[in-house]
């Protein structure tokens, strides 16, 4: 207790230098120690220091081509880089880039809007346009957009709102769009897979057979694990 009291007497800039050297997974716990420490984690100074320490070569850009707005805070930039490095780095051909992590944040926020989210086709087209505007080829834009979709779907909270969101995505009508604006089959498959595995208990009789009919219209054959209400 005395050691904690002594640490609490340190100036904020020293505390920040200590905190940014701990694991990111510990920041939530540290911020709960007291109100003052919590305020440090909400300050621009902390996130700018964390950004400079963890990603020293990530320089801000004055321009950001494409339809997704330019990141407007060091916290947002840190989160985008961290997500790109730790959540979206499954493909060694995909570089750790701020635009990839920021697109993840954009898609997740749009899908979690309290009012009706935009049509998934519009969101997907926006993401594709963003990557093409940043210089990626159509093939890479299509692949990275698919990785972003899969990562967002896998990191949604398991609650009733997510169930209704996934159900809406499953029931959205197919609109033929040229490559690369056509959504990957693996993304559509993941929507149904999550519904029939993670959210099976949320279905009523009518919902289940409606979604099953949508799945059968898109995929043949469908897994036996999806059958049986």
PDB file of C-alpha atoms in Angstrom:
ATOM      1  CA  UNK A   1       0.000   0.000   0.000  1.00  0.00           C
ATOM      2  CA  UNK A   2       2.876   2.368   0.803  1.00  0.00           C
ATOM      3  CA  UNK A   3       4.492   1.628  -2.571  1.00  0.00           C
ATOM      4  CA  UNK A   4       1.246   2.486  -4.327  1.00  0.00           C
ATOM      5  CA  UNK A   5       1.027   5.694  -2.315  1.00  0.00           C
ATOM      6  CA  UNK A   6       4.576   6.627  -3.332  1.00  0.00           C
ATOM      7  CA  UNK A   7       3.806   5.986  -7.017  1.00  0.00           C
ATOM      8  CA  UNK A   8       0.749   8.183  -6.704  1.00  0.00           C
ATOM      9  CA  UNK A   9       2.983  11.123  -5.739  1.00  0.00           C
ATOM     10  CA  UNK A  10       4.891  10.983  -9.021  1.00  0.00           C
ATOM     11  CA  UNK A  11       4.217  13.709 -11.599  1.00  0.00           C
ATOM     12  CA  UNK A  12       1.819  12.827 -14.398  1.00  0.00           C
ATOM     13  CA  UNK A  13       4.494  12.790 -17.098  1.00  0.00           C
ATOM     14  CA  UNK A  14       6.455  10.196 -15.125  1.00  0.00           C
ATOM     15  CA  UNK A  15       3.336   8.087 -14.547  1.00  0.00           C
ATOM     16  CA  UNK A  16       2.630   8.200 -18.276  1.00  0.00           C
ATOM     17  CA  UNK A  17       6.145   6.962 -19.060  1.00  0.00           C
ATOM     18  CA  UNK A  18       5.605   4.069 -16.633  1.00  0.00           C
ATOM     19  CA  UNK A  19       2.136   3.186 -17.897  1.00  0.00           C
ATOM     20  CA  UNK A  20       3.030   3.098 -21.607  1.00  0.00           C
ATOM     21  CA  UNK A  21       5.725   0.518 -20.834  1.00  0.00           C
ATOM     22  CA  UNK A  22       3.238  -1.926 -19.339  1.00  0.00           C
ATOM     23  CA  UNK A  23       1.224  -4.283 -21.522  1.00  0.00           C
ATOM     24  CA  UNK A  24      -1.807  -2.805 -23.267  1.00  0.00           C
ATOM     25  CA  UNK A  25      -3.905  -5.565 -21.701  1.00  0.00           C
ATOM     26  CA  UNK A  26      -3.054  -4.092 -18.266  1.00  0.00           C
ATOM     27  CA  UNK A  27      -4.190  -0.551 -19.021  1.00  0.00           C
ATOM     28  CA  UNK A  28      -7.822  -1.164 -18.144  1.00  0.00           C
ATOM     29  CA  UNK A  29      -6.847  -2.565 -14.736  1.00  0.00           C
ATOM     30  CA  UNK A  30      -4.405   0.265 -14.034  1.00  0.00           C
ATOM     31  CA  UNK A  31      -6.976   2.902 -14.952  1.00  0.00           C
ATOM     32  CA  UNK A  32      -9.311   1.469 -12.298  1.00  0.00           C
ATOM     33  CA  UNK A  33      -6.876   2.083  -9.422  1.00  0.00           C
ATOM     34  CA  UNK A  34      -8.155   5.601  -8.736  1.00  0.00           C
ATOM     35  CA  UNK A  35      -9.860   8.510 -10.451  1.00  0.00           C
ATOM     36  CA  UNK A  36      -6.638  10.380 -11.130  1.00  0.00           C
ATOM     37  CA  UNK A  37      -5.060   7.453 -12.940  1.00  0.00           C
ATOM     38  CA  UNK A  38      -8.262   7.004 -14.897  1.00  0.00           C
ATOM     39  CA  UNK A  39      -8.084  10.637 -16.019  1.00  0.00           C
ATOM     40  CA  UNK A  40      -4.524  10.076 -17.259  1.00  0.00           C
ATOM     41  CA  UNK A  41      -5.728   7.292 -19.559  1.00  0.00           C
ATOM     42  CA  UNK A  42      -8.343   9.677 -20.957  1.00  0.00           C
ATOM     43  CA  UNK A  43      -5.817  12.424 -21.688  1.00  0.00           C
ATOM     44  CA  UNK A  44      -4.394  13.296 -25.082  1.00  0.00           C
ATOM     45  CA  UNK A  45      -0.907  13.360 -23.512  1.00  0.00           C
ATOM     46  CA  UNK A  46      -1.096   9.666 -22.595  1.00  0.00           C
ATOM     47  CA  UNK A  47      -2.232   8.527 -26.054  1.00  0.00           C
ATOM     48  CA  UNK A  48       0.311  10.716 -27.843  1.00  0.00           C
ATOM     49  CA  UNK A  49       3.073   9.251 -25.645  1.00  0.00           C
ATOM     50  CA  UNK A  50       1.785   5.698 -26.197  1.00  0.00           C
ATOM     51  CA  UNK A  51       1.645   6.285 -29.956  1.00  0.00           C
ATOM     52  CA  UNK A  52       5.183   7.694 -30.090  1.00  0.00           C
ATOM     53  CA  UNK A  53       6.596   4.925 -27.877  1.00  0.00           C
ATOM     54  CA  UNK A  54       4.869   1.935 -29.478  1.00  0.00           C
ATOM     55  CA  UNK A  55       4.764   3.096 -33.106  1.00  0.00           C
ATOM     56  CA  UNK A  56       7.645   5.588 -33.480  1.00  0.00           C
ATOM     57  CA  UNK A  57       7.636   5.367 -37.290  1.00  0.00           C
ATOM     58  CA  UNK A  58       3.892   5.996 -37.691  1.00  0.00           C
ATOM     59  CA  UNK A  59       3.848   9.616 -38.792  1.00  0.00           C
ATOM     60  CA  UNK A  60       0.512  11.418 -39.097  1.00  0.00           C
ATOM     61  CA  UNK A  61      -0.712  12.283 -42.562  1.00  0.00           C
ATOM     62  CA  UNK A  62      -2.117  15.680 -43.486  1.00  0.00           C
ATOM     63  CA  UNK A  63      -4.159  14.091 -46.239  1.00  0.00           C
ATOM     64  CA  UNK A  64      -6.197  10.918 -46.253  1.00  0.00           C
ATOM     65  CA  UNK A  65      -7.596   9.932 -49.638  1.00  0.00           C
ATOM     66  CA  UNK A  66     -10.864   8.067 -49.789  1.00  0.00           C
ATOM     67  CA  UNK A  67     -14.326   8.312 -48.230  1.00  0.00           C
ATOM     68  CA  UNK A  68     -13.465   7.343 -44.622  1.00  0.00           C
ATOM     69  CA  UNK A  69     -12.593  10.424 -42.503  1.00  0.00           C
ATOM     70  CA  UNK A  70      -9.023  11.125 -41.410  1.00  0.00           C
ATOM     71  CA  UNK A  71      -8.232   9.890 -37.851  1.00  0.00           C
ATOM     72  CA  UNK A  72      -8.579  12.911 -35.582  1.00  0.00           C
ATOM     73  CA  UNK A  73      -6.897  11.887 -32.321  1.00  0.00           C
ATOM     74  CA  UNK A  74      -3.788  10.041 -31.064  1.00  0.00           C
ATOM     75  CA  UNK A  75      -6.026   7.517 -29.295  1.00  0.00           C
ATOM     76  CA  UNK A  76      -7.795   6.712 -32.553  1.00  0.00           C
ATOM     77  CA  UNK A  77      -4.479   6.348 -34.376  1.00  0.00           C
ATOM     78  CA  UNK A  78      -3.045   4.111 -31.639  1.00  0.00           C
ATOM     79  CA  UNK A  79      -6.134   1.885 -31.686  1.00  0.00           C
ATOM     80  CA  UNK A  80      -5.992   1.614 -35.488  1.00  0.00           C
ATOM     81  CA  UNK A  81      -2.328   0.585 -35.488  1.00  0.00           C
ATOM     82  CA  UNK A  82      -2.817  -1.833 -32.587  1.00  0.00           C
ATOM     83  CA  UNK A  83      -5.787  -3.494 -34.311  1.00  0.00           C
ATOM     84  CA  UNK A  84      -3.875  -3.757 -37.566  1.00  0.00           C
ATOM     85  CA  UNK A  85      -0.947  -5.397 -35.766  1.00  0.00           C
ATOM     86  CA  UNK A  86      -2.774  -7.712 -33.371  1.00  0.00           C
ATOM     87  CA  UNK A  87      -6.168  -8.504 -34.933  1.00  0.00           C
ATOM     88  CA  UNK A  88      -5.671  -8.168 -38.676  1.00  0.00           C
ATOM     89  CA  UNK A  89      -2.128  -9.528 -39.059  1.00  0.00           C
ATOM     90  CA  UNK A  90      -3.205 -13.100 -39.860  1.00  0.00           C
ATOM     91  CA  UNK A  91      -2.038 -12.803 -43.477  1.00  0.00           C
ATOM     92  CA  UNK A  92       1.726 -12.196 -43.821  1.00  0.00           C
ATOM     93  CA  UNK A  93       1.101 -10.445 -47.153  1.00  0.00           C
ATOM     94  CA  UNK A  94      -1.006  -7.782 -45.446  1.00  0.00           C
ATOM     95  CA  UNK A  95       1.169  -5.026 -43.999  1.00  0.00           C
ATOM     96  CA  UNK A  96       0.493  -3.446 -40.618  1.00  0.00           C
ATOM     97  CA  UNK A  97      -1.111  -0.182 -41.690  1.00  0.00           C
ATOM     98  CA  UNK A  98      -3.083   2.477 -39.923  1.00  0.00           C
ATOM     99  CA  UNK A  99      -5.677   2.625 -42.706  1.00  0.00           C
ATOM    100  CA  UNK A 100      -6.496  -1.075 -42.221  1.00  0.00           C
ATOM    101  CA  UNK A 101      -7.072  -0.743 -38.482  1.00  0.00           C
ATOM    102  CA  UNK A 102      -8.976   2.489 -38.938  1.00  0.00           C
ATOM    103  CA  UNK A 103     -11.254   0.812 -41.477  1.00  0.00           C
ATOM    104  CA  UNK A 104     -11.922  -1.933 -38.914  1.00  0.00           C
ATOM    105  CA  UNK A 105     -12.982   0.730 -36.393  1.00  0.00           C
ATOM    106  CA  UNK A 106     -15.147   2.465 -39.005  1.00  0.00           C
ATOM    107  CA  UNK A 107     -16.967  -0.732 -39.972  1.00  0.00           C
ATOM    108  CA  UNK A 108     -17.517  -1.857 -36.385  1.00  0.00           C
ATOM    109  CA  UNK A 109     -18.870   1.549 -35.376  1.00  0.00           C
ATOM    110  CA  UNK A 110     -21.198   1.695 -38.366  1.00  0.00           C
ATOM    111  CA  UNK A 111     -22.580  -1.775 -37.661  1.00  0.00           C
ATOM    112  CA  UNK A 112     -23.150  -0.904 -34.001  1.00  0.00           C
ATOM    113  CA  UNK A 113     -25.106   2.306 -34.624  1.00  0.00           C
ATOM    114  CA  UNK A 114     -28.122   2.472 -32.305  1.00  0.00           C
ATOM    115  CA  UNK A 115     -30.349   3.377 -35.244  1.00  0.00           C
ATOM    116  CA  UNK A 116     -30.496   1.314 -38.432  1.00  0.00           C
ATOM    117  CA  UNK A 117     -26.933   0.782 -39.754  1.00  0.00           C
ATOM    118  CA  UNK A 118     -26.253   1.407 -43.445  1.00  0.00           C
ATOM    119  CA  UNK A 119     -26.749  -1.461 -45.891  1.00  0.00           C
ATOM    120  CA  UNK A 120     -23.741  -3.790 -45.747  1.00  0.00           C
ATOM    121  CA  UNK A 121     -23.232  -3.384 -49.510  1.00  0.00           C
ATOM    122  CA  UNK A 122     -22.776   0.370 -49.029  1.00  0.00           C
ATOM    123  CA  UNK A 123     -20.309  -0.198 -46.191  1.00  0.00           C
ATOM    124  CA  UNK A 124     -18.391  -2.757 -48.222  1.00  0.00           C
ATOM    125  CA  UNK A 125     -18.180  -0.425 -51.215  1.00  0.00           C
ATOM    126  CA  UNK A 126     -16.919   2.374 -48.975  1.00  0.00           C
ATOM    127  CA  UNK A 127     -14.161   0.118 -47.639  1.00  0.00           C
ATOM    128  CA  UNK A 128     -13.139  -1.024 -51.117  1.00  0.00           C
ATOM    129  CA  UNK A 129     -13.021   2.589 -52.347  1.00  0.00           C
ATOM    130  CA  UNK A 130     -10.901   3.536 -49.332  1.00  0.00           C
ATOM    131  CA  UNK A 131      -8.272   0.883 -50.016  1.00  0.00           C
ATOM    132  CA  UNK A 132      -8.164   1.615 -53.751  1.00  0.00           C
ATOM    133  CA  UNK A 133      -7.795   5.344 -53.026  1.00  0.00           C
ATOM    134  CA  UNK A 134      -4.821   4.494 -50.787  1.00  0.00           C
ATOM    135  CA  UNK A 135      -3.075   2.763 -53.664  1.00  0.00           C
ATOM    136  CA  UNK A 136      -4.020  -0.889 -53.235  1.00  0.00           C
ATOM    137  CA  UNK A 137      -4.807  -3.038 -56.245  1.00  0.00           C
ATOM    138  CA  UNK A 138      -8.339  -4.355 -56.713  1.00  0.00           C
ATOM    139  CA  UNK A 139      -7.255  -7.850 -55.623  1.00  0.00           C
ATOM    140  CA  UNK A 140      -5.555  -6.634 -52.448  1.00  0.00           C
ATOM    141  CA  UNK A 141      -8.459  -4.277 -51.686  1.00  0.00           C
ATOM    142  CA  UNK A 142     -10.878  -7.206 -51.976  1.00  0.00           C
ATOM    143  CA  UNK A 143      -8.746  -9.458 -49.760  1.00  0.00           C
ATOM    144  CA  UNK A 144      -8.099  -6.844 -47.064  1.00  0.00           C
ATOM    145  CA  UNK A 145     -11.761  -5.812 -47.003  1.00  0.00           C
ATOM    146  CA  UNK A 146     -12.703  -9.464 -46.455  1.00  0.00           C
ATOM    147  CA  UNK A 147     -10.214  -9.744 -43.576  1.00  0.00           C
ATOM    148  CA  UNK A 148     -11.664  -6.596 -42.000  1.00  0.00           C
ATOM    149  CA  UNK A 149     -15.224  -7.957 -42.251  1.00  0.00           C
ATOM    150  CA  UNK A 150     -14.249 -11.313 -40.741  1.00  0.00           C
ATOM    151  CA  UNK A 151     -12.343  -9.661 -37.882  1.00  0.00           C
ATOM    152  CA  UNK A 152     -15.246  -7.349 -37.058  1.00  0.00           C
ATOM    153  CA  UNK A 153     -17.774 -10.200 -37.133  1.00  0.00           C
ATOM    154  CA  UNK A 154     -15.564 -12.287 -34.847  1.00  0.00           C
ATOM    155  CA  UNK A 155     -15.174  -9.455 -32.326  1.00  0.00           C
ATOM    156  CA  UNK A 156     -18.789  -8.385 -31.929  1.00  0.00           C
ATOM    157  CA  UNK A 157     -20.228  -8.859 -28.457  1.00  0.00           C
ATOM    158  CA  UNK A 158     -22.532 -11.811 -28.031  1.00  0.00           C
ATOM    159  CA  UNK A 159     -25.786 -10.071 -27.166  1.00  0.00           C
ATOM    160  CA  UNK A 160     -29.275  -9.657 -28.594  1.00  0.00           C
ATOM    161  CA  UNK A 161     -28.295  -6.571 -30.579  1.00  0.00           C
ATOM    162  CA  UNK A 162     -25.587  -8.558 -32.400  1.00  0.00           C
ATOM    163  CA  UNK A 163     -28.099 -11.341 -33.045  1.00  0.00           C
ATOM    164  CA  UNK A 164     -30.499  -8.910 -34.717  1.00  0.00           C
ATOM    165  CA  UNK A 165     -27.620  -7.351 -36.665  1.00  0.00           C
ATOM    166  CA  UNK A 166     -26.417 -10.720 -37.980  1.00  0.00           C
ATOM    167  CA  UNK A 167     -29.985 -11.712 -38.816  1.00  0.00           C
ATOM    168  CA  UNK A 168     -30.398  -8.523 -40.847  1.00  0.00           C
ATOM    169  CA  UNK A 169     -27.105  -9.133 -42.655  1.00  0.00           C
ATOM    170  CA  UNK A 170     -28.219 -12.695 -43.469  1.00  0.00           C
ATOM    171  CA  UNK A 171     -31.554 -11.511 -44.854  1.00  0.00           C
ATOM    172  CA  UNK A 172     -30.213  -8.641 -46.958  1.00  0.00           C
ATOM    173  CA  UNK A 173     -30.928  -9.249 -50.595  1.00  0.00           C
ATOM    174  CA  UNK A 174     -28.012 -10.009 -52.893  1.00  0.00           C
ATOM    175  CA  UNK A 175     -27.201  -7.140 -55.238  1.00  0.00           C
ATOM    176  CA  UNK A 176     -24.900  -8.081 -58.080  1.00  0.00           C
ATOM    177  CA  UNK A 177     -21.878  -5.835 -58.110  1.00  0.00           C
ATOM    178  CA  UNK A 178     -18.715  -6.196 -60.177  1.00  0.00           C
ATOM    179  CA  UNK A 179     -15.479  -7.377 -58.600  1.00  0.00           C
ATOM    180  CA  UNK A 180     -14.016  -6.180 -56.245  1.00  0.00           C
ATOM    181  CA  UNK A 181     -17.269  -4.725 -54.864  1.00  0.00           C
ATOM    182  CA  UNK A 182     -18.866  -8.170 -54.569  1.00  0.00           C
ATOM    183  CA  UNK A 183     -18.587  -9.414 -51.002  1.00  0.00           C
ATOM    184  CA  UNK A 184     -16.528 -12.542 -50.505  1.00  0.00           C
ATOM    185  CA  UNK A 185     -18.428 -15.794 -49.972  1.00  0.00           C
ATOM    186  CA  UNK A 186     -16.386 -16.443 -46.814  1.00  0.00           C
ATOM    187  CA  UNK A 187     -17.778 -13.246 -45.254  1.00  0.00           C
ATOM    188  CA  UNK A 188     -21.390 -14.208 -46.003  1.00  0.00           C
ATOM    189  CA  UNK A 189     -20.668 -17.734 -44.736  1.00  0.00           C
ATOM    190  CA  UNK A 190     -19.326 -16.370 -41.416  1.00  0.00           C
ATOM    191  CA  UNK A 191     -22.567 -14.459 -40.802  1.00  0.00           C
ATOM    192  CA  UNK A 192     -24.629 -17.657 -41.039  1.00  0.00           C
ATOM    193  CA  UNK A 193     -22.038 -19.697 -39.155  1.00  0.00           C
ATOM    194  CA  UNK A 194     -22.195 -17.335 -36.181  1.00  0.00           C
ATOM    195  CA  UNK A 195     -25.982 -17.296 -36.226  1.00  0.00           C
ATOM    196  CA  UNK A 196     -26.287 -21.101 -36.249  1.00  0.00           C
ATOM    197  CA  UNK A 197     -23.553 -21.667 -33.654  1.00  0.00           C
ATOM    198  CA  UNK A 198     -23.073 -18.701 -31.305  1.00  0.00           C
ATOM    199  CA  UNK A 199     -26.704 -17.503 -31.418  1.00  0.00           C
ATOM    200  CA  UNK A 200     -28.713 -20.674 -31.918  1.00  0.00           C
ATOM    201  CA  UNK A 201     -30.529 -20.183 -28.589  1.00  0.00           C
ATOM    202  CA  UNK A 202     -31.788 -16.763 -29.697  1.00  0.00           C
ATOM    203  CA  UNK A 203     -33.921 -18.134 -32.534  1.00  0.00           C
ATOM    204  CA  UNK A 204     -37.626 -18.688 -32.359  1.00  0.00           C
ATOM    205  CA  UNK A 205     -39.205 -21.245 -34.681  1.00  0.00           C
ATOM    206  CA  UNK A 206     -40.087 -18.785 -37.455  1.00  0.00           C
ATOM    207  CA  UNK A 207     -36.737 -16.954 -37.384  1.00  0.00           C
ATOM    208  CA  UNK A 208     -34.792 -20.193 -37.568  1.00  0.00           C
ATOM    209  CA  UNK A 209     -36.515 -21.462 -40.688  1.00  0.00           C
ATOM    210  CA  UNK A 210     -36.388 -18.038 -42.352  1.00  0.00           C
ATOM    211  CA  UNK A 211     -32.607 -17.816 -41.863  1.00  0.00           C
ATOM    212  CA  UNK A 212     -32.157 -21.475 -42.826  1.00  0.00           C
ATOM    213  CA  UNK A 213     -34.002 -20.783 -46.096  1.00  0.00           C
ATOM    214  CA  UNK A 214     -31.662 -17.825 -46.760  1.00  0.00           C
ATOM    215  CA  UNK A 215     -28.655 -20.060 -46.089  1.00  0.00           C
ATOM    216  CA  UNK A 216     -29.920 -22.783 -48.445  1.00  0.00           C
ATOM    217  CA  UNK A 217     -30.497 -20.225 -51.193  1.00  0.00           C
ATOM    218  CA  UNK A 218     -26.842 -19.148 -51.026  1.00  0.00           C
ATOM    219  CA  UNK A 219     -24.874 -22.248 -50.065  1.00  0.00           C
ATOM    220  CA  UNK A 220     -25.154 -25.833 -51.210  1.00  0.00           C
ATOM    221  CA  UNK A 221     -24.607 -27.980 -49.339  1.00  0.00           C
ATOM    222  CA  UNK A 222     -24.926 -26.437 -45.896  1.00  0.00           C
ATOM    223  CA  UNK A 223     -23.243 -27.994 -42.833  1.00  0.00           C
ATOM    224  CA  UNK A 224     -25.265 -30.535 -40.886  1.00  0.00           C
ATOM    225  CA  UNK A 225     -24.370 -28.578 -37.721  1.00  0.00           C
ATOM    226  CA  UNK A 226     -26.660 -25.789 -38.931  1.00  0.00           C
ATOM    227  CA  UNK A 227     -29.672 -28.106 -39.085  1.00  0.00           C
ATOM    228  CA  UNK A 228     -32.058 -28.846 -36.268  1.00  0.00           C
ATOM    229  CA  UNK A 229     -34.030 -26.256 -34.346  1.00  0.00           C
TER     230      UNK A 229
END
